[in-house]
Coordinates of C-alpha atoms in Angstrom, one line a residue:
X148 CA 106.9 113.1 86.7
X149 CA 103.4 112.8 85.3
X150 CA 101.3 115.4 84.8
X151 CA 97.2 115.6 85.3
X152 CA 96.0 117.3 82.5
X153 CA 92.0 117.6 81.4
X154 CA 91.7 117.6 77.8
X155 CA 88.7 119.3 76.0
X156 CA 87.8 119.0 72.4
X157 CA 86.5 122.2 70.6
X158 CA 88.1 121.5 67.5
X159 CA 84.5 119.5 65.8
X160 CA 81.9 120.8 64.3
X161 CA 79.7 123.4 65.1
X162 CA 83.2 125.0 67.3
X163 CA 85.5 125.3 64.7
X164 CA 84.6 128.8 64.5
X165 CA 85.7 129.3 68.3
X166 CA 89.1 129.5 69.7
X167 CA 89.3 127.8 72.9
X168 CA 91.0 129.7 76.0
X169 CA 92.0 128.6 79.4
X170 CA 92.9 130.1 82.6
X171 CA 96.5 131.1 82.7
X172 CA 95.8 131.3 86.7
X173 CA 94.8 128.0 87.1
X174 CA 97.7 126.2 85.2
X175 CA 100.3 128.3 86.9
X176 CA 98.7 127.1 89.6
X177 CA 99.4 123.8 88.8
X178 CA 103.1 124.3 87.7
X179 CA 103.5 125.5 91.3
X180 CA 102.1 122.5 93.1
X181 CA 103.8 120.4 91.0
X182 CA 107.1 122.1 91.5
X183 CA 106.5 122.6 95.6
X184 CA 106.0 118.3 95.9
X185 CA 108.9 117.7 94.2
X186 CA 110.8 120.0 95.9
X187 CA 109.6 118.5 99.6
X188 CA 112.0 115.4 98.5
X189 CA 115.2 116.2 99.6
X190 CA 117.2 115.4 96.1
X191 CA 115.4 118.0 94.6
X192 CA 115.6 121.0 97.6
X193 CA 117.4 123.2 95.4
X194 CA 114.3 124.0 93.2
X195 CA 112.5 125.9 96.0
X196 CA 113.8 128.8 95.7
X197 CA 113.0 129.0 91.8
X198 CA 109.6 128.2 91.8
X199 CA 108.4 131.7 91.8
X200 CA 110.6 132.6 89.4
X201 CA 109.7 129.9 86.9
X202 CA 106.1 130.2 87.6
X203 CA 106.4 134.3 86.6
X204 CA 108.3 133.0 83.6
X205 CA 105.2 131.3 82.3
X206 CA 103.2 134.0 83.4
X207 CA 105.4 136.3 80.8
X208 CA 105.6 133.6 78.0
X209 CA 102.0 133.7 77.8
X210 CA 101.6 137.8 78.1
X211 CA 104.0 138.1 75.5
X212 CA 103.4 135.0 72.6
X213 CA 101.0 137.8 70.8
X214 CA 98.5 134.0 70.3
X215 CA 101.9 132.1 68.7
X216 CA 102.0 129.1 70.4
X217 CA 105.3 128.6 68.8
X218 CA 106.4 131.4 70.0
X219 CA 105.2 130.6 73.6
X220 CA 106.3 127.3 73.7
X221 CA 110.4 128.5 72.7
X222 CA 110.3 131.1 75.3
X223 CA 109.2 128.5 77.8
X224 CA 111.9 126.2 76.8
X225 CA 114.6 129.3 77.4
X226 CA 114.0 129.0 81.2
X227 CA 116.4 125.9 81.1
X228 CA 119.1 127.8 80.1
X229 CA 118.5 130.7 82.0
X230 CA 118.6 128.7 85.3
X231 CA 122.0 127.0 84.5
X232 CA 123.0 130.9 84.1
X233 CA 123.1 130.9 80.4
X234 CA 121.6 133.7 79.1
X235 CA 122.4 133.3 75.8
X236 CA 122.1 130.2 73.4
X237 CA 121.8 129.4 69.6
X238 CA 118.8 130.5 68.8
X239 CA 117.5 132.6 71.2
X240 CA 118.3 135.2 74.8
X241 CA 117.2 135.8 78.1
X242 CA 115.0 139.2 77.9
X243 CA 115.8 140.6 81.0
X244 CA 118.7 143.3 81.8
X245 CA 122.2 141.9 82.4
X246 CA 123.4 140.9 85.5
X247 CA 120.5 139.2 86.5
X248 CA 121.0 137.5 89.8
X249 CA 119.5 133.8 91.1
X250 CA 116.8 134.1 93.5
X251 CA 117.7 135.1 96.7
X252 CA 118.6 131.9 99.3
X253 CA 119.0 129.8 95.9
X254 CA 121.7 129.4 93.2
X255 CA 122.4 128.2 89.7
X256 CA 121.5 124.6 88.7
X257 CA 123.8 122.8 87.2
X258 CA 123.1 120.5 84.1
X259 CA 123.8 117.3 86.0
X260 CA 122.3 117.7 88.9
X261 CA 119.0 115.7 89.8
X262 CA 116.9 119.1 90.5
X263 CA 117.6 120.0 86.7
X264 CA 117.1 116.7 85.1
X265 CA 113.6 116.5 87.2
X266 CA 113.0 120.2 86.2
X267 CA 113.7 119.7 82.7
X268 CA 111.6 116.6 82.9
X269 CA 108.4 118.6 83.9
X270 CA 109.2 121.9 81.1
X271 CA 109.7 119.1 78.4
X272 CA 106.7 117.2 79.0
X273 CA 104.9 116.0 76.0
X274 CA 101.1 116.6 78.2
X275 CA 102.3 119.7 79.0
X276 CA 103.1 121.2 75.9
X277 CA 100.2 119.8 74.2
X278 CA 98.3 122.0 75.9
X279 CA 100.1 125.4 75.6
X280 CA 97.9 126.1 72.5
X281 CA 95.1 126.7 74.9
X282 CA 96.9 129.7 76.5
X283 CA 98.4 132.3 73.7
X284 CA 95.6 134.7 74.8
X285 CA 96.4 134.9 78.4
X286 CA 92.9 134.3 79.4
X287 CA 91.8 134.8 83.4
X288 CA 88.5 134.3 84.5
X289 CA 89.8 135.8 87.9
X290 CA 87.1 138.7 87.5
X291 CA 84.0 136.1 86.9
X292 CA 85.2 134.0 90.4
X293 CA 86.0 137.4 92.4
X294 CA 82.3 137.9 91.9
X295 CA 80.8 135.1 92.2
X296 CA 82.7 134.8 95.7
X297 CA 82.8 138.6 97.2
X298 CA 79.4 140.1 96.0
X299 CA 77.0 137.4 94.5
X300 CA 77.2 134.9 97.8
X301 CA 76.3 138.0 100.2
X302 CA 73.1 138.6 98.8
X303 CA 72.2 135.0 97.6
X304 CA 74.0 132.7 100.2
X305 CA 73.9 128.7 99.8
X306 CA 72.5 128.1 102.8
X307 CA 69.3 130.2 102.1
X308 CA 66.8 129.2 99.6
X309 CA 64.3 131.6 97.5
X310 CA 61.8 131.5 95.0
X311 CA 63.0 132.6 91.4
X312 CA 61.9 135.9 91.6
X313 CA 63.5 136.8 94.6
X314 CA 66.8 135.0 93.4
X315 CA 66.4 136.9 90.2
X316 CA 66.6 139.8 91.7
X317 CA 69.1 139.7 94.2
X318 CA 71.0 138.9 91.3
X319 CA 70.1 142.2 90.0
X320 CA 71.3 143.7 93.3
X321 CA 74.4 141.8 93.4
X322 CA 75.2 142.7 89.6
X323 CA 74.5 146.5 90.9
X324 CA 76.7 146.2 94.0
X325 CA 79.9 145.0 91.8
X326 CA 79.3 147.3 88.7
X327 CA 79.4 150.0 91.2
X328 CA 82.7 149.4 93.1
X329 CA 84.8 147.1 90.3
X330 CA 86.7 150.6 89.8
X331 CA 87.8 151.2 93.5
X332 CA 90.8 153.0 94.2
X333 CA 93.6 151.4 96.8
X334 CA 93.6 153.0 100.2
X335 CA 96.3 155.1 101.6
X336 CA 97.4 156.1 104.5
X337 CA 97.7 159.2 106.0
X338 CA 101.3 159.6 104.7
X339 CA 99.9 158.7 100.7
X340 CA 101.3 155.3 100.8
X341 CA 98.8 152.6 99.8
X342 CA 98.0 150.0 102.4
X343 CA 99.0 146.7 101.6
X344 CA 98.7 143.2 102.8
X345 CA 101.5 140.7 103.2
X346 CA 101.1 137.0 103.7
X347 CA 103.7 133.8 103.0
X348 CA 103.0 131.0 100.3
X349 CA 102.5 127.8 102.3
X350 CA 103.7 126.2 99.0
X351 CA 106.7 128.4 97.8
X352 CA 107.2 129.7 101.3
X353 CA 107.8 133.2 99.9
X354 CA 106.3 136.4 101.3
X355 CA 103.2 137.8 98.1
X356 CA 101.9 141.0 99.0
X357 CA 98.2 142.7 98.0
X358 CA 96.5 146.2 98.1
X359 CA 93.6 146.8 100.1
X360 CA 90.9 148.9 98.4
X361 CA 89.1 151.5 99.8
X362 CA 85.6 150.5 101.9
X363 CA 82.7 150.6 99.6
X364 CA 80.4 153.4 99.4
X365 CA 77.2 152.5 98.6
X366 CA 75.7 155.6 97.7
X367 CA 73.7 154.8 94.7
X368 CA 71.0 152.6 97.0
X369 CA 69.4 155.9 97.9
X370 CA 68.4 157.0 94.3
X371 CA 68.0 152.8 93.8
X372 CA 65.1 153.1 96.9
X373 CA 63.7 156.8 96.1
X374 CA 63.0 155.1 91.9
X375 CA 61.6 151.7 93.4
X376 CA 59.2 153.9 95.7
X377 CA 58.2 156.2 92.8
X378 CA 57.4 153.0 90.7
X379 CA 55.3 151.8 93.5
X380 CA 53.4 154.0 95.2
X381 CA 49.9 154.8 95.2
X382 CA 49.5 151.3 92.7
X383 CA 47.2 148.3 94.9
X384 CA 49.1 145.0 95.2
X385 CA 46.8 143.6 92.9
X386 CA 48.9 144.8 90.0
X387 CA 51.8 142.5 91.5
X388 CA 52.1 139.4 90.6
X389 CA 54.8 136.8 90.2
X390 CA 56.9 136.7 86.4
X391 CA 55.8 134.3 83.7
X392 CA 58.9 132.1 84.7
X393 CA 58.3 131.9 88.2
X394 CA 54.7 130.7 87.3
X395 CA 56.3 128.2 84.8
X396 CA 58.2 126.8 87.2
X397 CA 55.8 126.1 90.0
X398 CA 54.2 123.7 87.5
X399 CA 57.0 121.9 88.0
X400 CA 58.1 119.2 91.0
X401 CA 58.7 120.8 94.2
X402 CA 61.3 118.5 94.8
X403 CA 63.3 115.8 93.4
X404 CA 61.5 112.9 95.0
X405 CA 58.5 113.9 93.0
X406 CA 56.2 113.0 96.3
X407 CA 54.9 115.5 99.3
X408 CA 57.3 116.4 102.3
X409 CA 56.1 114.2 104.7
X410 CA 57.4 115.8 107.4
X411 CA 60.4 115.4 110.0
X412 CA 58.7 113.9 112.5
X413 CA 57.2 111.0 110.9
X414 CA 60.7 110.6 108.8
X415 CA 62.4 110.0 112.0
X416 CA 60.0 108.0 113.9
X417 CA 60.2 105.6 110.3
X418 CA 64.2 105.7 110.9
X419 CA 64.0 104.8 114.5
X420 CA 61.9 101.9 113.3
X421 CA 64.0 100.3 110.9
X422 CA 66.8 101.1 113.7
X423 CA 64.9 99.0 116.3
X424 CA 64.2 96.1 113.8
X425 CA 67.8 95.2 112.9
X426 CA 68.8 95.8 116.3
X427 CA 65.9 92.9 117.3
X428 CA 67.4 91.1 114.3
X429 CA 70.6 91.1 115.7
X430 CA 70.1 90.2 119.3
X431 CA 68.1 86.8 117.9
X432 CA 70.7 85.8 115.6
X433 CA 73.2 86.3 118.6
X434 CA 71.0 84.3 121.1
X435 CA 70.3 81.6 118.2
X436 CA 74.0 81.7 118.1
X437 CA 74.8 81.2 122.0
X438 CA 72.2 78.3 122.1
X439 CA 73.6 76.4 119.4
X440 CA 76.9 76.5 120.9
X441 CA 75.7 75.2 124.4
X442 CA 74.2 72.2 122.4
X443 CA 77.7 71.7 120.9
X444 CA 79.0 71.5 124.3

């Protein structure tokens, strides 16, 4: 099975100095979606129940190389003994406690069936391991995308537009917001438990489960409103003005056309137009058509 993998080149100058990282999250991802088509097919249903389990396996090959991609890269291969219940083979053991069980509904593979040769095939392939390089550090950018789609797109949503200052500082406010709650205990009950969530992988079909966090609080935007009013008050708005960037950029093009908004109306009264003329088009052509015919005939 072939794999789609995006190659990037860091290793030029001026980034040699640079070691290049990638999301773990996003090519475990990948492992899973590759592993849930093939296990649709009905040669290969016995590889469903393992997905989560080989997916975690990656997940502690990468945790655990210490940056050796060498050492990454014969852990990940150990996975194929380890799923025809070998646990130990010439050079190298399974690191979990004995009497490890299969996933529960599944079983052992064996070494001639079509889900292991297929399995084997994706573990072993050449794109895949090219890239394992890119992962040693176990890099997640998880925290950068919770942000940007919790707290940032609350106070500057996509649908809205604003000027730069404003944007600016709803950034500000948004930056405020998450710095404040990233440390947020999980909420309990009343008996101390902590609540969690449970939902089912539409992909694995196995149950994941999450912990809510308490509510936020936000009790800093008193002091944040009492310092913005003590910076203010008493000074006449003439002391306001816009920043040196926003003035910048209203030198710039409005828009991309590069012309005035000529206004809704009179953009839809010129598409009506060109409507009505191809439609006037059309009906000649059809009645140039029809007469041609009855001479014919």
């Amino acid at each position: 099975m072939k794999l789609n993998i995006l190659y990037f080149s860091l290793e030029t100058d001026p980034y040699k100095h640079l070691q290049h990282s990638l999301d773990v999250w996003h090519k475990s991802k990948k492992l899973a979606s590759t592993l849930a088509d093939l296990a649709k097919r009905s040669p290969f249903k016995d590889l469903l129940p393992w997905i989560r389990s080989i997916v975690n396996h990656f997940w502690w090959c990468c945790s655990t190389c210490h940056g050796r991609v060498d050492k990454l890269l014969h852990r990940w291969s150990g996975i194929l003994s380890h799923i025809n219940n070998k646990h130990v083979w010439p050079g190298g053991r399974c690191r979990h406690p004995e009497g490890c069980e299969h996933p529960e509904g599944g079983s052992w593979l064996q070494r001639d069936s079509k889900a292991f040769t297929e399995l084997r095939k994706i573990v072993t392939n050449r794109e895949w391991l090219g890239t394992m390089k890119y992962y040693t550090n176990c890099r997640q950018t998880w925290a950068v995308e919770n942000f940007f789609s919790h707290t940032l797109l609350h106070y500057c949503p996509k649908q809205n537009s604003y000027s730069y200052d404003a944007y600016n500082i709803r950034n500000m406010l948004a930056v405020i917001d998450h710095n404040h709650h990233k440390e947020r205990e999980v909420a309990v009950g009343q008996d101390g438990a902590p609540y969690s969530q449970a939902q089912v992988s539409r992909r694995t079909k196995q149950w994941v489960a999450y912990e809510r966090k308490r509510p936020k609080d936000f009790s800093y935007i008193p002091e944040l409103m009492s310092a913005c009013m003590q910076e203010t008050y008493g000074r006449p708005l003439s002391t306001f003005s816009n920043s040196k960037k926003a003035m910048d950029l209203k030198t710039l093009q409005p828009n991309l056309s590069g012309k005035p908004n000529p206004g809704s109306k009179s953009l839809l009264a010129q598409m009506k137009g060109r409507k009505q003329q191809v439609h006037n088009i059309v009906n000649v052509s059809y009645r140039g058509k029809q007469s041609h015919q009855n001479i014919i005939f």
